[in-house]
Structures are given as C-alpha cells and as structure tokens.
Coordinates of C-alpha atoms and ligand atoms in Angstrom, one line a residue:
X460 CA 0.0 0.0 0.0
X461 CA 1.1 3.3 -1.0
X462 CA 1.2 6.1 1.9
X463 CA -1.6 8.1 0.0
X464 CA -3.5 4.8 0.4
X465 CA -2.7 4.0 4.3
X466 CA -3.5 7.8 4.6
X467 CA -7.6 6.6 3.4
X468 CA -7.5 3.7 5.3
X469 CA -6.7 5.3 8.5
X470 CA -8.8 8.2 7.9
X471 CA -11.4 4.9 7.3
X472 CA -11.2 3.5 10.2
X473 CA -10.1 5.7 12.6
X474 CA -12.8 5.1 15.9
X475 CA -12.9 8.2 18.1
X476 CA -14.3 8.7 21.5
X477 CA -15.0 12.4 21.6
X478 CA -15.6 12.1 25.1
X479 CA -12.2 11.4 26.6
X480 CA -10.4 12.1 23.5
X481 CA -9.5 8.9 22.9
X482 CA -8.6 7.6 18.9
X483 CA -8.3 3.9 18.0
X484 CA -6.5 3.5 14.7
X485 CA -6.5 -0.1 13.5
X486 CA -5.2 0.9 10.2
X487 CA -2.3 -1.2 10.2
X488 CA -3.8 -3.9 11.2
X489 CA -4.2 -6.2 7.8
X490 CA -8.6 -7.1 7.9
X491 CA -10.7 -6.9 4.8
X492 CA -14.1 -5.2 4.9
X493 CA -15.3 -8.8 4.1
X494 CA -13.6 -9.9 7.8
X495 CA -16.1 -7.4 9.5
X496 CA -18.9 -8.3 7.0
X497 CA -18.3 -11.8 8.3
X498 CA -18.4 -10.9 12.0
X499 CA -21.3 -9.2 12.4
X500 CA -23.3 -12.5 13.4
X501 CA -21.0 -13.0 16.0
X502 CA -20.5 -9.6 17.5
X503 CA -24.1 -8.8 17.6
X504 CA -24.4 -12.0 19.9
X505 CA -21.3 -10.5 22.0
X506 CA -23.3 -7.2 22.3
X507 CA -26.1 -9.3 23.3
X508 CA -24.3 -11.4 26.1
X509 CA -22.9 -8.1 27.3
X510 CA -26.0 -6.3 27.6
X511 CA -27.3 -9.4 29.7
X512 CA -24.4 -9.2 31.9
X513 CA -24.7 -5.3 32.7
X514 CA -28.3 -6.2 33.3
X515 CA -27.5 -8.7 36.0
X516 CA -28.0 -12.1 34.3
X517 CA -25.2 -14.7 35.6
X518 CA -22.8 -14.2 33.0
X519 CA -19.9 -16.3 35.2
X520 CA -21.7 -19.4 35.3
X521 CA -19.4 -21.6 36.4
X522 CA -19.3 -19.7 39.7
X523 CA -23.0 -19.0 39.3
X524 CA -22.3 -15.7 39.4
X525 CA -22.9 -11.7 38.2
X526 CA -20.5 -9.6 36.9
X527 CA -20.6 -6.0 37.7
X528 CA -18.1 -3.9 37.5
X529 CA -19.8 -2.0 35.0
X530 CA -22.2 -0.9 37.7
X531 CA -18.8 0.4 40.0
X532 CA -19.2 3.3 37.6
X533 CA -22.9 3.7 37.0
X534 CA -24.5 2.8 40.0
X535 CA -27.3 3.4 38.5
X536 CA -27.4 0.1 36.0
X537 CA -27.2 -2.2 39.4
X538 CA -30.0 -4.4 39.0
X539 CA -30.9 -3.9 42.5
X540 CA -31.3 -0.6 44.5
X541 CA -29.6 -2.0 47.3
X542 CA -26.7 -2.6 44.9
X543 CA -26.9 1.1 43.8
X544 CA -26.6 1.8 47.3
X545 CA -23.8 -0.1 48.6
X546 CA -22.0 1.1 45.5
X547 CA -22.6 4.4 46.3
X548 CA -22.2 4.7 50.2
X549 CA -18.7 3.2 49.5
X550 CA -17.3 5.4 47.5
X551 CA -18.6 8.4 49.8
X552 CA -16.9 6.2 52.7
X553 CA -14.1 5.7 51.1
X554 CA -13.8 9.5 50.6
X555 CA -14.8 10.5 53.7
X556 CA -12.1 7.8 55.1
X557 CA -9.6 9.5 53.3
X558 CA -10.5 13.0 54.1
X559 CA -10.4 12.3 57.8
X560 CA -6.9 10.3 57.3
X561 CA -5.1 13.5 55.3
X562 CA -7.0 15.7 57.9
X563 CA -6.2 13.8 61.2
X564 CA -9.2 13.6 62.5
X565 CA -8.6 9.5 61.3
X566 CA -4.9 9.3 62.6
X567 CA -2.4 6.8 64.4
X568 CA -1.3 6.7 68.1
X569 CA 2.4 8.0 67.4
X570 CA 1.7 10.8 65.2
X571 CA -0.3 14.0 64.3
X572 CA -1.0 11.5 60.7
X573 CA -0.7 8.8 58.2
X574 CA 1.7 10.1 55.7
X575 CA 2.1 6.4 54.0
X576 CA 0.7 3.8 52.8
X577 CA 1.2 0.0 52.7
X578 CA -0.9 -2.1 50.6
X579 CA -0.4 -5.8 51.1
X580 CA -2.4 -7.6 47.9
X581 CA -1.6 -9.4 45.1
X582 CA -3.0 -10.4 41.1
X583 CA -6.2 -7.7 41.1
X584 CA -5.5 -6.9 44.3
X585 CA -2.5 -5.0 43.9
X586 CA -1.4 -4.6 39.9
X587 CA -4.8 -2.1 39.7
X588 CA -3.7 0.0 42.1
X589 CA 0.4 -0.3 41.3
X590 CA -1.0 0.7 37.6
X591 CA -2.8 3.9 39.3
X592 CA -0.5 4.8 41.7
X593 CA 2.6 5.1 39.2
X594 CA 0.6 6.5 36.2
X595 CA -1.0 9.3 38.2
X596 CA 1.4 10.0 41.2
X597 CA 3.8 12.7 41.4
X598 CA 5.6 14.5 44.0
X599 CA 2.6 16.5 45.2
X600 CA 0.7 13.3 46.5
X601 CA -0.8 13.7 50.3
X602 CA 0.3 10.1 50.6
X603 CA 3.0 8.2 49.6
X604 CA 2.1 4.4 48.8
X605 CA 4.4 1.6 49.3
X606 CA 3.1 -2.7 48.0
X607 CA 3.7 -5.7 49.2
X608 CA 2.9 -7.5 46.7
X609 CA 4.7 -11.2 47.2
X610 CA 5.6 -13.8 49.4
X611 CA 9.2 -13.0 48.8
X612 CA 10.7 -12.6 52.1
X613 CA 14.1 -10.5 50.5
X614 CA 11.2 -8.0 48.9
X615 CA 9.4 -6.9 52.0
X616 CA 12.3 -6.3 54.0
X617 CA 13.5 -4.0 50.9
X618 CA 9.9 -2.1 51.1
X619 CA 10.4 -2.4 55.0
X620 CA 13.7 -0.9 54.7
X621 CA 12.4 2.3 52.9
X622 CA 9.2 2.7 55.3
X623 CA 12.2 2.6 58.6
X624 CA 10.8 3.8 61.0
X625 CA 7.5 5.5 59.7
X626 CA 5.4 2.9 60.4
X627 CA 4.1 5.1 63.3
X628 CA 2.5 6.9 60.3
X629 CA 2.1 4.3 58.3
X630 CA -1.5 3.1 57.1
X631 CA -1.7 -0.4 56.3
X632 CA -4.4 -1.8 53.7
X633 CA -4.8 -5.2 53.1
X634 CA -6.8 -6.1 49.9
X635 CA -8.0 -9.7 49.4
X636 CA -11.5 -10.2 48.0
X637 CA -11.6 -13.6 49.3
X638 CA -9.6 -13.0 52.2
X639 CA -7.7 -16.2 52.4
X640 CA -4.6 -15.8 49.7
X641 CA -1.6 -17.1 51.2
X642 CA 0.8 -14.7 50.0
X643 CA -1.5 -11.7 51.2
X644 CA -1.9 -13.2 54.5
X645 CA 2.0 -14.0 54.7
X646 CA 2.1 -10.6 53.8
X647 CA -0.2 -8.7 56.7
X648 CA 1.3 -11.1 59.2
X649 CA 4.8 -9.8 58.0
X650 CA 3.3 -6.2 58.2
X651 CA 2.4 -7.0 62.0
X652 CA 5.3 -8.0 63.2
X653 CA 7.1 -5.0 61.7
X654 CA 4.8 -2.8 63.2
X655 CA 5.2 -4.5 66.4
X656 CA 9.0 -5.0 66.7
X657 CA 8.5 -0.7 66.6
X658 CA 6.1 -1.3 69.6
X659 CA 3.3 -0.2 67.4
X660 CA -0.1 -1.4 67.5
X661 CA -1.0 -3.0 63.9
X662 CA -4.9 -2.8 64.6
X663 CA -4.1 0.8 64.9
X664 CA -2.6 1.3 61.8
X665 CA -4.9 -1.1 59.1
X666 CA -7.5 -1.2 57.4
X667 CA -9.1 -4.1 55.1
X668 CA -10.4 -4.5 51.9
X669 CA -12.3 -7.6 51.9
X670 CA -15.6 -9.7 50.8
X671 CA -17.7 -9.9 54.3
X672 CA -17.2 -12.2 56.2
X673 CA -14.0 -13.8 54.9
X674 CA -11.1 -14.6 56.8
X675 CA -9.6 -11.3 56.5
X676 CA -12.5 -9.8 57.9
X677 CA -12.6 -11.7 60.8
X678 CA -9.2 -11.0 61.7
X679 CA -9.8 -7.5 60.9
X680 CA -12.2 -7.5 63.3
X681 CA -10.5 -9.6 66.0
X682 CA -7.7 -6.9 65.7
X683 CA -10.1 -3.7 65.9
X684 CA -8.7 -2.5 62.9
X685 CA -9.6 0.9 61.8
X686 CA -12.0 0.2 59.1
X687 CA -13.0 -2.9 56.7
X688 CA -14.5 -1.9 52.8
X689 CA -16.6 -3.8 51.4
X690 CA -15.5 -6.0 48.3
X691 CA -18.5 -7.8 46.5
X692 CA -18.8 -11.1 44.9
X693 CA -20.0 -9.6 41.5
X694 CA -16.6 -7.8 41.2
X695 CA -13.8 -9.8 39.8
X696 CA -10.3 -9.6 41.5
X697 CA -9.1 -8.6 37.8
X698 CA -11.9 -6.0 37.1
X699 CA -12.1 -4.3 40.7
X700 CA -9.9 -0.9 40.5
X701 CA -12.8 1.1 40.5
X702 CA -14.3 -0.6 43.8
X703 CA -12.4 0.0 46.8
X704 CA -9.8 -2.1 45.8
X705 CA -8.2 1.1 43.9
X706 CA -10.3 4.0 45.0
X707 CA -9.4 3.7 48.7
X708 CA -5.6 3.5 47.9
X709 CA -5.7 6.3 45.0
X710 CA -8.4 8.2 47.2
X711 CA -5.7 8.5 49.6
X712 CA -2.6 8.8 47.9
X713 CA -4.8 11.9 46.7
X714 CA -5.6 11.2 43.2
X715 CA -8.7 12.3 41.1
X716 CA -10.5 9.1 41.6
X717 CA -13.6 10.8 40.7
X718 CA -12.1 11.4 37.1
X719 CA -11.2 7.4 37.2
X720 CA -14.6 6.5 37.8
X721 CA -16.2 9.2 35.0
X722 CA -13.5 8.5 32.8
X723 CA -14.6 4.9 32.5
X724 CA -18.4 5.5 32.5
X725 CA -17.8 7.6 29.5
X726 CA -16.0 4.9 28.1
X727 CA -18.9 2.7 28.9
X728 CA -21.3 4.8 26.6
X729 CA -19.3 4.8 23.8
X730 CA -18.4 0.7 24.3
X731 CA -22.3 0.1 24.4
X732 CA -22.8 1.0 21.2
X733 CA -24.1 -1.9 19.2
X734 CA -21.3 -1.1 15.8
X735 CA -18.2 -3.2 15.0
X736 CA -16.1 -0.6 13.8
X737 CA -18.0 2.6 15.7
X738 CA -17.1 0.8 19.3
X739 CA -13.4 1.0 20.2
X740 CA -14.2 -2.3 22.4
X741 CA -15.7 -4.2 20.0
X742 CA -12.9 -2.6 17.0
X743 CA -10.3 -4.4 19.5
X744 CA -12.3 -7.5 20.3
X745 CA -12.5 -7.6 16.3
X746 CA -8.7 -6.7 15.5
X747 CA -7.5 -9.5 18.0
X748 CA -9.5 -12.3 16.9
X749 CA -8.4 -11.3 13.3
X750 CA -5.0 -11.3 14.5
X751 CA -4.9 -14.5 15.9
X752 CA -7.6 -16.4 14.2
X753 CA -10.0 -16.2 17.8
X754 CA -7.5 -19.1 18.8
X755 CA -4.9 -16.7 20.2
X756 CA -2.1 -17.1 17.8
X757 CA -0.5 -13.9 18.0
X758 CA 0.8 -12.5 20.8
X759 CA -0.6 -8.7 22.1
X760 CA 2.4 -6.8 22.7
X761 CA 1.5 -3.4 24.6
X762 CA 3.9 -0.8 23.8
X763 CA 2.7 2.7 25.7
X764 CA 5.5 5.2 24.4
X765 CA 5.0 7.1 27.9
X766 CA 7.3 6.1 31.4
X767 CA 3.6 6.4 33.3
X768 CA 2.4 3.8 31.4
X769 CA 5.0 1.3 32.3
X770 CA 2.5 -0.9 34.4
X771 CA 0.0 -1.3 31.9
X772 CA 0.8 -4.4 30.3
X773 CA 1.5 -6.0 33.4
X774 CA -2.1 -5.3 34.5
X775 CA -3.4 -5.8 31.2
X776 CA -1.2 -9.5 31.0
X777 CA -4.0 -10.0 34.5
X778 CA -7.1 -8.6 32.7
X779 CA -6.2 -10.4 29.2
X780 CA -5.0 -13.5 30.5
X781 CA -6.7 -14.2 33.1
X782 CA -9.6 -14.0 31.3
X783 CA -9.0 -15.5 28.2
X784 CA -6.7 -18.6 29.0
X785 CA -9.2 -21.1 29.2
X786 CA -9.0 -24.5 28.3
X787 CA -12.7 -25.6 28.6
X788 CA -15.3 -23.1 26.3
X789 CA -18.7 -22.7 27.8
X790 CA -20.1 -25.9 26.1
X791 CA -17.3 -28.2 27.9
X792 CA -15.0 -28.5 24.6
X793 CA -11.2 -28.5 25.4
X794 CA -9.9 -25.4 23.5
X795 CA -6.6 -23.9 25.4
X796 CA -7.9 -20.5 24.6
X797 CA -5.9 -17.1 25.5
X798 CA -3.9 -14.2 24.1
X799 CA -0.7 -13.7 25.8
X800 CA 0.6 -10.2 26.6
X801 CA 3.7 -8.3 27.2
X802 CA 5.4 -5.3 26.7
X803 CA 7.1 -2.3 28.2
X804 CA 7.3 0.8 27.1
X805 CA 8.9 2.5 24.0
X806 CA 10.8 3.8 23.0
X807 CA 12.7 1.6 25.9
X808 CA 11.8 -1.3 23.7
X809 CA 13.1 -0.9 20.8
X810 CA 16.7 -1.3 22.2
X811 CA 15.2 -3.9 23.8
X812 CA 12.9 -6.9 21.7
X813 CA 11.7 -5.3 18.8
X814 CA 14.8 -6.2 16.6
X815 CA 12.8 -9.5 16.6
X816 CA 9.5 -7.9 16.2
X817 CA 10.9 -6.3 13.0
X818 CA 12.7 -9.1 11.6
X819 CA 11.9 -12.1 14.0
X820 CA 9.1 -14.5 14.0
X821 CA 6.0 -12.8 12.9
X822 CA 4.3 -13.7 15.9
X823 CA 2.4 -10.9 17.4
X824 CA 0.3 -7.7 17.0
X825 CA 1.4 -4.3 18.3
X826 CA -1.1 -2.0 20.2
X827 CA 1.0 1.4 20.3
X828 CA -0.2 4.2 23.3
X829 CA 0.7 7.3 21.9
X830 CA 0.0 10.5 24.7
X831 CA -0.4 14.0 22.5
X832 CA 0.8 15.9 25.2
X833 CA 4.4 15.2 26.3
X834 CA 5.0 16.8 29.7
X835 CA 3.7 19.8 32.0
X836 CA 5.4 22.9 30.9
X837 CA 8.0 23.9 28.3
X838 CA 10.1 21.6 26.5
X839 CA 14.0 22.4 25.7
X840 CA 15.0 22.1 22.1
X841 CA 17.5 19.6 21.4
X842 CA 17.4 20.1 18.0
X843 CA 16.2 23.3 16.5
X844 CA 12.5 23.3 16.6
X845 CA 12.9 19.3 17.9
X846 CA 11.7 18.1 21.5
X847 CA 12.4 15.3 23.1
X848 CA 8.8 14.5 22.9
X849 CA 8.7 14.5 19.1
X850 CA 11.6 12.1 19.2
X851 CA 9.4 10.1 21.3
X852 CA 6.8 10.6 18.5
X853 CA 9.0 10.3 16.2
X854 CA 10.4 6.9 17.5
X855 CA 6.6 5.8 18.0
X856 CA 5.7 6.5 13.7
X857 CA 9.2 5.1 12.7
X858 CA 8.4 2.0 14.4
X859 CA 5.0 1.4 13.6
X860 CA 6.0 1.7 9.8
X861 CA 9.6 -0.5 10.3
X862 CA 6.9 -3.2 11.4
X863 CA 4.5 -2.7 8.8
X864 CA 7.1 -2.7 6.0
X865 CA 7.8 -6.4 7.3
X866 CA 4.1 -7.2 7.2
X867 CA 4.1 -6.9 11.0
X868 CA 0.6 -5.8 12.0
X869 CA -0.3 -2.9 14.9
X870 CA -3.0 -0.7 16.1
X871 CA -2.0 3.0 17.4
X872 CA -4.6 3.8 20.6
X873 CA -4.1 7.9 21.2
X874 CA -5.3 9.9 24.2
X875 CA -4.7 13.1 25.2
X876 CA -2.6 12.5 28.8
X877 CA -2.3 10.2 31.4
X878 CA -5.1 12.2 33.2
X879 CA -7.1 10.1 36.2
X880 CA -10.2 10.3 33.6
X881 CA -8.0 8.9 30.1
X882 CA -6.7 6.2 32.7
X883 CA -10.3 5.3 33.6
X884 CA -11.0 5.2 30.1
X885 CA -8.7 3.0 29.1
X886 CA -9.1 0.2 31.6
X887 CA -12.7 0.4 31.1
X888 CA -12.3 0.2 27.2
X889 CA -10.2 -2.9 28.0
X890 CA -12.7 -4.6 30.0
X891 CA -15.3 -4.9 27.7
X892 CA -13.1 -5.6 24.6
X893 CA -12.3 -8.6 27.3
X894 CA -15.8 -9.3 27.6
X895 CA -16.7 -8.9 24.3
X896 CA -13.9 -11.2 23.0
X897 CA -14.6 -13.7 25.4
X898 CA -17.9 -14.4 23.6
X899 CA -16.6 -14.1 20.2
X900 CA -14.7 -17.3 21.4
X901 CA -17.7 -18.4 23.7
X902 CA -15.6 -18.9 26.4
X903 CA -16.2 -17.5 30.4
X904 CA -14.1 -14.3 31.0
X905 CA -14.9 -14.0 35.1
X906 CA -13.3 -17.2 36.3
X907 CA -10.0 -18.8 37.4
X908 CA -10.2 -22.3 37.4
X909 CA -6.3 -22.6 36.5
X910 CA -5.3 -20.8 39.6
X911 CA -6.8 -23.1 41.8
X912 CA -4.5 -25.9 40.8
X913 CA -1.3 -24.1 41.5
X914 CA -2.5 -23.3 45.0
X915 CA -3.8 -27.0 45.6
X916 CA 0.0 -28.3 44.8
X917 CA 1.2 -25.8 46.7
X918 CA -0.1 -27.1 49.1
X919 CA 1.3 -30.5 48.7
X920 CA 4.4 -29.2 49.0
X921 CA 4.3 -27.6 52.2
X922 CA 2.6 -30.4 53.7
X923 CA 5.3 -32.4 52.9
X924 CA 7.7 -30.1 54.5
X925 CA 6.3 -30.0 57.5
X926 CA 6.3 -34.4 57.3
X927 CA 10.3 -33.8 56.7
X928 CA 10.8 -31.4 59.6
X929 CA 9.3 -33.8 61.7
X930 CA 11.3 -36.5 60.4
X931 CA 14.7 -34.4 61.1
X932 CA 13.3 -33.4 64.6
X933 CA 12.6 -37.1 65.6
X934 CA 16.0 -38.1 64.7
X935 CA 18.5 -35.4 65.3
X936 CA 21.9 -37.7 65.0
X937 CA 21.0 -39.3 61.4
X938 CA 21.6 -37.5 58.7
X939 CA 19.8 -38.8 55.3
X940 CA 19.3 -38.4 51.9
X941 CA 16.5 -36.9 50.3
X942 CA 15.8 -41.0 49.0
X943 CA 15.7 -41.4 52.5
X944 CA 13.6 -39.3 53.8
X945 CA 10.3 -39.5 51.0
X946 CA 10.4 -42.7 51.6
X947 CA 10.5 -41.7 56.0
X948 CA 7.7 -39.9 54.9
X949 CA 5.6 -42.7 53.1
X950 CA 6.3 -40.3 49.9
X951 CA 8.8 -42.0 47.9
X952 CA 7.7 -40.6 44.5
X953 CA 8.0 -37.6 45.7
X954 CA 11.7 -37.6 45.8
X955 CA 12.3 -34.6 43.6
X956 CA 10.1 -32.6 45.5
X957 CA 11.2 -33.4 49.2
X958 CA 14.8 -32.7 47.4
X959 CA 13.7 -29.5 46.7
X960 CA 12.3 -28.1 49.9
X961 CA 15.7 -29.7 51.8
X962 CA 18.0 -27.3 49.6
X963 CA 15.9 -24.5 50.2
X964 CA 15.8 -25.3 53.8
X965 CA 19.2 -25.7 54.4
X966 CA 19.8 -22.6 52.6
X967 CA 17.9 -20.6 55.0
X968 CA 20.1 -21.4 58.5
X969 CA 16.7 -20.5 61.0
X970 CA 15.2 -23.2 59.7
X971 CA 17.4 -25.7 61.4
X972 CA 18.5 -28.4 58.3
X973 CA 22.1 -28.9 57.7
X974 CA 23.2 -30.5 54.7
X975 CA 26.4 -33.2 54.7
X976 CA 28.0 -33.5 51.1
X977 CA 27.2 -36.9 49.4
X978 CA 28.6 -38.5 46.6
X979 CA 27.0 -36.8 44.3
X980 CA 24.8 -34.0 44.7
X981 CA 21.6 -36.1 45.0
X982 CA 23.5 -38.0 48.1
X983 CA 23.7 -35.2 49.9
X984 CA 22.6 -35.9 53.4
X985 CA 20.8 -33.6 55.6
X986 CA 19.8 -33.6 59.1
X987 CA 18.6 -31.0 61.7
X988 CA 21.2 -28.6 63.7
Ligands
F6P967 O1 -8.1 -10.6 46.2 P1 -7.8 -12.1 46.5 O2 -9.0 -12.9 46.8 O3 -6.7 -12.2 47.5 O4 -7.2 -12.7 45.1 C1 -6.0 -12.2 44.5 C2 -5.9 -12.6 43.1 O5 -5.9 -14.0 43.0 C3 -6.8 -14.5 42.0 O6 -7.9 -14.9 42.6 C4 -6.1 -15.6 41.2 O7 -5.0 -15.2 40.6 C5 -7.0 -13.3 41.1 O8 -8.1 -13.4 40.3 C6 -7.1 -12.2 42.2 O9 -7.0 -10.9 41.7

C-alpha cells in the first residue's frame, strides 16, 4: 500500500471517542471489509451477552455468578437498588475515610497522621492499584504508597527498609476479596510484626479490603482495625480498581479518583454501542480475533511510548490472560484458549525486543499508546524546533512503519494525557473488549479455574515439608538423603520434591536443616542442627 492509500485507510477506520479524546486506529492492522462483513453475526451476539451481563444475568456461570463492574461506575445500572446503594455509600466512605486520614481527625497513636501507605495484595488486588498509583502519582501526593505484593521474604524487608521507622504513620491496607490468599496473608502477618517490633499497635494502623465475612474480615475484626471496605462477589479480583480495591488507595494517595470512575463511565457509553467498527471495544475484540484467528495465535504486545504507562501491560497481562486462557469453552469443549501479553514501554523497547519484532518471528500484534501531550510545561530544544517528545513521537511513527514494511501488524490507541479520567478510560475500554472477545470465542471471561490448581500443589508441597521437619526433629543424630527421607515420609515418588524443599531449607540457617555433602549431589545428606 502506497502512503496516500494507508492515509484513506486510517482516515477509514479511525474510531474516536469524543468524550475522553481517545482515537483507536486499526489501520495497520491487515482485515478486509469482508472480515467485518463476516463478523457481524457474532459480534451482535457478544453485544447481546454483554447487555445481559450489565443487566445482572449470571454471565460467570461456572461460579454461578454476576459480573458488575460496569455498575462500579454507574450505579445506577445495578439491578438492584440496594446494589446502587452499597456502590454508592462506598465510595462516599471511602472519601470520607480518606479526608479524615489527610486531615487527622482519622490518625495513628504515634503521630499527628498517616503520611504512607502500605498495601499488602496481590494479582487484582494489587497490579490495579500499582498501575494507578505510578501513572498518576507525582511528587505532590498527600500520601505516599508503598506494595507488598509477594511472598518473597528479600522484597518486603527491601519495602520495609524504605518505610524505617515510619510505620508510626504508616496506614496499612490489606486487599484480598476472598480473604484467604496465602501470600496476602504472609504478607499482613509480615506487616504486623514490623509494626510490632516498633512497639506499634497494627490494629491501629490497618484497614481491610475484603468480601464480608472472609477470613480477612474476621481478623480485621479480632484486631479492631480501623475500618473494613466492602469487596463484593460480583466484582472480579481482575476487574475491581474502580471498587475499593483502587479508590481507597488512590483516594488516599490523593488522586482524582472521581475522574477514574467518569473516565470509565464515558468509556462505557461509547463501548455500548451496538457497531463493529463505531465501538473501540468491539474494534479491539475484532482486530484480536483477526490477529490471531479467535485461537490466540499472536501474541498482544502493549507498547505505551510514555514512562507512566510502564505498568499497563503487566495489568493488562491479568485482565487479558486471566480471562482469556481457558482450556474448557462454555459448552465443555477442550480449546486452550488465551492471548498472551507483554510489553514495556517505547521507545525503551526498541533497544530492547523489537529487533525481533521487526525481523523475528512474525508472531504478534502491536497495540501502540501514543500520549499528545508530552509533559507539563516547556520543552528544551535539542534540535532546532525538535523536543524530546517529538523524538518520542517520532520513534513511536518510525516504528510502527519499520513493522509494517515487514508485514508486521499494529493498532496505534491515542489519548490526550495520562489524566485520572483517560486512565479510567482505558481500563474500562479494556474490560469490555475482554468481555466482548470472550464471547466471540464463547468462552467465560470471570473465572479462574487454572489458579486453583497451582494453590492445591502448593499445598502438597508444604505439607510435605512440614512431614520432613518432623522426620529431622525425631531423629537429630541421622543425617539422610532426600531418597531417605520421602520414603521416612511414606512419599517416595515424591523424591524430587522433598529434594527441593531440603536445599531451600538448608539454605535458610533459621530453619534448622544442615546439609552433609554426598557422593554426588543427589546424596547429599541432611539432618537437623
Ligand atoms: O483478592 P484475592 O482474593 O486475594 O485474590 C487475589 C488474586 O488471586 C486471583 O484470585 C487468582 O489469581 C485473582 O483473580 C485475584 O485478583
């Protein structure tokens, strides 16, 4: 194509929301008008689905469940008033939380306020509000917001080290919609005992973020925490930064989460319009199941050309993948469905992986985030009449078109900043072209089976640690192999495993295993010091 005919073709299907200022260009990606011809059928029955879902119908039937987080930003839809309401009185209590934390009148024992934050969570429950807290922080914040987001022992004394000795005005939130994930809880019972080797009272210093009634809640209220927020059951851990989940944090950090939430609600007008090329969601939904055949067989790479927008693909690798990778459809059938996603930022990246992009296996689409406005203020020259921020546009173009010369597809999404309403906007325009896709590949979008599985054999694992412990204790003089001790522990297939845990224990001197060189290094003995 010549560049006076990509010039028609982008001015073709360019899809604007005038709203938020938002473009979607799709120009480069390589569809025929006969592709959208042929997926009309099946969008209109995605539009359908989705209007059932924001309706209230169970559209997560494997858990038997709604799926609302639509409604977080329109209370109004909520099938129920009482839904309206909760909605609603949360977001004024989160507010009103907030205000009384930056005012004092909410403040800890050991100081005049909370000037931090720590937010223990993990998957939805943290990369939301990691996404919202780097895009739209800056020095001015009221409060500055700290994650533990892993059960990595080495990365929460590193966050520990840089809180020191604030924690006296430090405000712990713990986010866990069900309340029981392992590496949350791992987390908040790390938190406490930070807090209390400072003679600090944790209940005194956290609040919760939790479905009622879970275990988090109970021990939130065992401990007289400060507060609890509600999480609901028709919010999904991956869809839930506009429910407490984010707000509280970004409410407190000082953020416009009002522009977040109306952001996304204008997003939601223009992604309920029932038009393939008209709706930026369904444009997307379309563009990746021509991409990759609706089987997944290119790989979304997310490349934001602005440093705030670092963390989007590692929330959008949640909210994609999450959702997508499947390997049962709705009707039973095994079909391994999902789009994988990664990325950076550019122009980063392009010293980086797209060498291969450009010249390597043609394996992936390209969604490029260009930002029109480069910075607050004046930019130096460092050319005549040449910014750094036309480089970075200039890098952006020049890429997009060293791809496309190679037949390497991409779509260019533009908005205007990183405001807290184009932020809004765009995870909201992400979470229906999820839903929307989902269908197109009649698949559920709102569970997790997969998960489960890794936490099951997790499980195993530490149960059988706790079987070689023992075996160690009882036997303090005998040193034995890892052979020896699956076997002690009526596990012999297990070998590998109980190998496993021994090196790691004996690598961490507190927990009391000593290891005796063998043979070879699968006869190393070990026994307990
Ligand atoms: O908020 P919770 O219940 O602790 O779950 C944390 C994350 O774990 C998952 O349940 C599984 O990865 C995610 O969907 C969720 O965001």
């Amino acid at each position: 194509m010549t560049e006076r005919q990509l010039w028609e073709r982008y001015q073709k299907h360019l899809c604007g929301v005038e709203s938020v200022g938002l473009t979607l260009d799709v120009s480069r990606m390589n569809f025929t008008d006969d592709f959208l011809a042929r997926m009309r059928g099946p969008l209109d029955k995605a539009f359908d689905a989705m209007e059932a879902l924001e309706k209230g119908a169970i559209a997560n039937p494997d858990e038997k469940r709604r799926v609302g987080h639509y409604w977080l930003r329109a209370p109004e839809l909520a099938p129920e008033p009482a839904l309206t309401k909760d909605i609603q009185d949360t977001v004024a209590a989160i507010n009103a939380f907030a205000g009384d934390v930056h005012s004092g009148r909410v403040k800890p024992p050991g100081a005049a306020r909370f000037t931090r934050v720590l937010l223990v969570g993990i998957g939805g429950s943290a990369l939301g509000p990691q996404l919202v807290a780097d895009a739209l922080g800056s020095t001015a914040d009221k409060m500055q917001v700290f994650f533990l987001d892993n059960t990595d022992p080495d990365g929460m004394d590193r966050v520990f080290a840089q809180l020191g000795d604030s924690l006296r005005e430090t405000l712990a939130v713990v986010i866990s919609k069900s309340g029981g994930t392992k590496e949350t809880r791992n987390g908040m019972l790390e938190a406490e005992r930070a807090w209390k080797r400072q003679g600090l009272d944790f209940g005194a210093h956290a609040v919760a973020v939790t479905g009622e009634g879970s275990e988090l809640d109970r021990v939130a209220q065992q401990g007289k925490w400060l507060r609890t927020f509600p999480m609901w059951d028709w919010v999904g851990g991956r869809t839930s930064v506009l429910s407490a989940v984010g707000l509280l944090p970004a409410r407190l950090q000082g953020l416009d989460t009002d522009g977040m939430l109306a952001g996304a609600r204008d997003m939601d007008v223009a992604t309920r319009v029932r038009d393939g090329v008209r709706n930026p969601a369904a444009l997307l939904a379309l563009m990746w199941f021509h991409a990759g055949g609706g089987r997944g067989q290119k790989d979304m790479v997310i490349l934001p050309y602005k440093d705030r927008l670092l963390l989007l693909s590692k929330y959008l690798q949640q909210l994609v993948m999450e959702s997508l990778g499947k390997e049962l459809d709705v009707s039973g059938a095994v079909v391994n469905q999902g789009i994988a996603v990664y990325g950076n930022k550019g122009s980063t990246d392009q010293h980086a992986y797209v060498q291969q992009l450009r010249e390597g296996v043609n394996n992936f689409f390209a969604t490029f985030v260009e930002v029109l406005k480069d910075r607050e203020g004046e930019s130096m020259q460092v050319e005549p009449d040449i910014t750094s921020g036309d480089y970075l546009l200039g890098f952006l173009l020049g890429t997009r078109r060293a791809l496309f010369e190679k037949g390497r597809e991409s779509m260019t999404i533009t908005v205007p900043d990183v405001s807290a309403r184009t932020l809004g906007a765009l995870i909201a325009l992400y979470e229906r072209a999820v839903g929307l896709y989902a269908t197109l590949v009649n698949i559920n979008a709102y569970h997790q089976p997969g998960v489960e599985a890794g936490k099951k054999a997790a499980g195993v694992v530490l149960e059988l640690q706790r079987k070689v412990l023992a075996r160690l204790r009882a036997e303090p003089a005998k040193a034995q192999t890892a052979e020896e001790l699956a076997r002690a522990v009526g596990a012999p297939d297990e070998v590998e495993t109980v190998f496993k845990v021994l090196e790691h224990l004996a690598a961490n001197a507190p927990a009391g295993v000593r290891r005796e060189p063998g043979t070879s290094r699968f006869e190393t003995r070990f026994r307990a010091s």
